[in-house]
């Protein structure tokens, strides 16, 4: 129906699958704001939650981006504020994720495309450099450690993919999945993440 111009407009915005671009979040929100949108309720239907901190930050900043700071400026602000001396390395990590996510979109197939496009070794190398640079800064080190959880989840997904795709019903694979779940829940020191 016809919404009066004086009526604020908001949307429920689903982020489905791993093929989401942080830079795309900024562009989408700028386009929405240019067309009268005043707010969103974001729901990320993606299990790569440890890789999405920047996307949530970007969405929040873009909603209130009165100075029209561009993506690179917002990224630099996020990395500088959260990662100190490791900010350049972490910005490189997010740039690599962005490049790999774009590749996943080209491959297609949601989970399959994302798993094929993400290069665990490259991402781990970048985070190792970031951890070295953050050494001595307790908060920055904890944040880099949190980013590593995304890589741990990625490793789990790779190991469990045969079950998801129905290519294995072997008891050994199912037992490994249960063991991984127990390891992840019982082996995580949640206090280090706070």
Short mmCIF file of C-alpha atoms in Angstrom, two decimals:
data_model
loop_
_atom_site.label_atom_id
_atom_site.label_comp_id
_atom_site.label_asym_id
_atom_site.label_seq_id
_atom_site.Cartn_x
_atom_site.Cartn_y
_atom_site.Cartn_z
CA UNK A 1 0.00 0.00 0.00
CA UNK A 2 0.99 3.64 -0.10
CA UNK A 3 3.14 4.60 2.86
CA UNK A 4 3.00 8.30 3.78
CA UNK A 5 6.31 10.14 3.32
CA UNK A 6 6.24 11.03 7.02
CA UNK A 7 6.15 7.36 8.04
CA UNK A 8 9.61 5.89 8.88
CA UNK A 9 10.42 2.75 6.92
CA UNK A 10 12.30 -0.22 8.34
CA UNK A 11 12.96 -3.72 7.07
CA UNK A 12 13.79 -7.17 8.36
CA UNK A 13 17.06 -7.96 6.57
CA UNK A 14 18.12 -11.60 6.27
CA UNK A 15 21.75 -12.44 5.57
CA UNK A 16 21.51 -15.97 4.21
CA UNK A 17 24.52 -18.12 3.45
CA UNK A 18 28.18 -17.32 3.63
CA UNK A 19 28.28 -15.22 0.49
CA UNK A 20 28.00 -11.85 2.19
CA UNK A 21 30.28 -8.91 1.57
CA UNK A 22 31.06 -6.31 4.24
CA UNK A 23 31.54 -3.71 1.53
CA UNK A 24 28.19 -4.78 0.09
CA UNK A 25 26.54 -4.13 3.47
CA UNK A 26 27.68 -0.50 3.28
CA UNK A 27 26.53 -0.08 -0.32
CA UNK A 28 23.17 -1.71 0.37
CA UNK A 29 22.50 0.45 3.43
CA UNK A 30 23.50 3.64 1.62
CA UNK A 31 21.07 2.76 -1.19
CA UNK A 32 18.33 1.94 1.32
CA UNK A 33 18.87 5.21 3.20
CA UNK A 34 18.76 7.15 -0.07
CA UNK A 35 15.29 5.65 -0.57
CA UNK A 36 13.90 6.53 2.86
CA UNK A 37 14.90 3.55 5.00
CA UNK A 38 15.52 4.48 8.62
CA UNK A 39 16.36 1.12 10.16
CA UNK A 40 16.82 -2.61 9.79
CA UNK A 41 16.47 -5.68 11.95
CA UNK A 42 19.29 -7.95 10.78
CA UNK A 43 19.12 -11.72 11.03
CA UNK A 44 22.24 -13.61 9.93
CA UNK A 45 21.21 -17.11 8.90
CA UNK A 46 24.80 -18.24 8.65
CA UNK A 47 26.91 -20.45 10.84
CA UNK A 48 30.11 -18.47 10.22
CA UNK A 49 29.28 -16.18 13.14
CA UNK A 50 32.91 -15.68 14.21
CA UNK A 51 33.65 -14.24 10.77
CA UNK A 52 30.79 -11.73 10.93
CA UNK A 53 31.89 -9.26 13.63
CA UNK A 54 33.01 -6.75 11.04
CA UNK A 55 29.74 -7.08 9.12
CA UNK A 56 27.68 -6.31 12.22
CA UNK A 57 29.95 -3.36 13.03
CA UNK A 58 29.66 -2.07 9.46
CA UNK A 59 25.88 -2.38 9.51
CA UNK A 60 25.62 -0.44 12.76
CA UNK A 61 28.08 2.24 11.61
CA UNK A 62 26.44 2.56 8.20
CA UNK A 63 23.04 3.17 9.83
CA UNK A 64 24.49 6.19 11.64
CA UNK A 65 27.07 7.20 9.05
CA UNK A 66 26.24 10.91 9.01
CA UNK A 67 29.72 11.81 7.72
CA UNK A 68 29.37 9.36 4.83
CA UNK A 69 32.65 7.68 5.69
CA UNK A 70 33.46 5.13 3.00
CA UNK A 71 34.05 1.42 3.52
CA UNK A 72 37.83 1.76 3.77
CA UNK A 73 37.49 4.46 6.42
CA UNK A 74 35.08 2.37 8.49
CA UNK A 75 37.33 -0.68 8.16
CA UNK A 76 40.38 1.31 9.30
CA UNK A 77 38.40 2.65 12.28
CA UNK A 78 37.24 -0.85 13.27
CA UNK A 79 40.71 -2.36 13.04
CA UNK A 80 42.47 0.54 14.77
CA UNK A 81 39.99 0.64 17.66
CA UNK A 82 39.83 -3.10 18.19
CA UNK A 83 43.24 -4.47 17.28
CA UNK A 84 45.84 -1.77 18.00
CA UNK A 85 49.26 -2.68 16.60
CA UNK A 86 47.71 -5.62 14.73
CA UNK A 87 45.24 -3.38 12.85
CA UNK A 88 46.96 -3.61 9.45
CA UNK A 89 47.21 -7.40 9.66
CA UNK A 90 43.57 -7.71 10.71
CA UNK A 91 42.52 -5.38 7.87
CA UNK A 92 44.44 -7.76 5.57
CA UNK A 93 42.51 -10.68 7.08
CA UNK A 94 39.18 -9.03 6.33
CA UNK A 95 40.34 -8.09 2.83
CA UNK A 96 41.25 -11.75 2.22
CA UNK A 97 37.84 -12.86 3.57
CA UNK A 98 36.15 -10.34 1.28
CA UNK A 99 38.09 -11.64 -1.74
CA UNK A 100 37.31 -15.25 -0.83
CA UNK A 101 33.62 -14.49 -0.22
CA UNK A 102 33.43 -12.89 -3.66
CA UNK A 103 34.96 -16.08 -5.05
CA UNK A 104 32.36 -18.16 -3.17
CA UNK A 105 29.60 -16.17 -4.87
CA UNK A 106 31.13 -17.02 -8.25
CA UNK A 107 31.31 -20.73 -7.36
CA UNK A 108 27.75 -20.80 -5.97
CA UNK A 109 26.18 -23.56 -3.96
CA UNK A 110 26.05 -21.79 -0.58
CA UNK A 111 28.03 -24.02 1.83
CA UNK A 112 29.91 -25.85 -0.92
CA UNK A 113 30.98 -22.59 -2.57
CA UNK A 114 32.11 -21.04 0.70
CA UNK A 115 34.13 -24.08 1.74
CA UNK A 116 35.75 -24.24 -1.69
CA UNK A 117 36.65 -20.54 -1.71
CA UNK A 118 38.03 -20.09 1.81
CA UNK A 119 41.77 -20.70 2.09
CA UNK A 120 42.31 -21.81 5.68
CA UNK A 121 46.09 -21.64 5.46
CA UNK A 122 46.19 -18.08 4.10
CA UNK A 123 43.73 -16.89 6.74
CA UNK A 124 45.65 -18.67 9.52
CA UNK A 125 48.94 -17.12 8.36
CA UNK A 126 47.42 -13.65 8.47
CA UNK A 127 46.02 -14.23 11.96
CA UNK A 128 49.39 -15.59 13.12
CA UNK A 129 50.98 -12.29 12.04
CA UNK A 130 48.20 -10.40 13.79
CA UNK A 131 48.74 -12.40 16.99
CA UNK A 132 52.46 -11.61 16.90
CA UNK A 133 51.74 -7.91 16.44
CA UNK A 134 49.11 -7.89 19.21
CA UNK A 135 51.41 -9.59 21.72
CA UNK A 136 51.39 -7.65 24.98
CA UNK A 137 47.98 -6.07 24.31
CA UNK A 138 45.57 -8.30 26.21
CA UNK A 139 42.39 -7.02 24.56
CA UNK A 140 43.75 -7.06 21.01
CA UNK A 141 45.18 -10.56 21.57
CA UNK A 142 41.80 -11.79 22.83
CA UNK A 143 40.09 -10.34 19.76
CA UNK A 144 42.56 -12.02 17.42
CA UNK A 145 41.96 -15.27 19.32
CA UNK A 146 38.22 -14.78 18.78
CA UNK A 147 38.78 -14.43 15.03
CA UNK A 148 40.60 -17.78 15.14
CA UNK A 149 37.37 -19.41 16.33
CA UNK A 150 35.99 -18.75 12.85
CA UNK A 151 38.85 -20.80 11.42
CA UNK A 152 38.19 -23.58 13.94
CA UNK A 153 34.54 -23.63 12.85
CA UNK A 154 35.66 -23.74 9.23
CA UNK A 155 37.86 -26.78 9.97
CA UNK A 156 34.90 -28.49 11.64
CA UNK A 157 32.68 -27.77 8.66
CA UNK A 158 35.21 -29.30 6.31
CA UNK A 159 35.41 -32.45 8.41
CA UNK A 160 31.62 -32.72 8.72
CA UNK A 161 30.77 -31.87 5.12
CA UNK A 162 30.44 -35.55 4.08
CA UNK A 163 27.63 -35.93 6.63
CA UNK A 164 25.83 -32.79 5.44
CA UNK A 165 26.03 -33.90 1.85
CA UNK A 166 24.76 -37.36 2.73
CA UNK A 167 27.90 -38.97 1.35
CA UNK A 168 28.73 -40.79 4.53
CA UNK A 169 26.58 -42.57 7.02
CA UNK A 170 29.45 -44.48 8.52
CA UNK A 171 29.34 -44.81 12.27
CA UNK A 172 32.97 -43.67 12.52
CA UNK A 173 32.20 -40.32 10.86
CA UNK A 174 29.18 -39.82 13.09
CA UNK A 175 31.26 -40.63 16.16
CA UNK A 176 33.90 -38.15 15.00
CA UNK A 177 31.21 -35.48 14.67
CA UNK A 178 30.03 -36.17 18.22
CA UNK A 179 33.62 -36.07 19.47
CA UNK A 180 34.20 -32.73 17.73
CA UNK A 181 31.08 -31.32 19.33
CA UNK A 182 32.18 -32.46 22.79
CA UNK A 183 35.69 -31.10 22.15
CA UNK A 184 34.32 -27.76 21.06
CA UNK A 185 31.94 -27.36 23.98
CA UNK A 186 34.07 -28.90 26.72
CA UNK A 187 37.43 -27.70 25.39
CA UNK A 188 36.57 -24.02 25.03
CA UNK A 189 37.73 -21.59 27.71
CA UNK A 190 34.88 -19.09 27.40
CA UNK A 191 36.49 -16.78 30.01
CA UNK A 192 39.27 -16.02 27.52
CA UNK A 193 36.68 -14.67 25.10
CA UNK A 194 35.10 -12.22 27.54
#
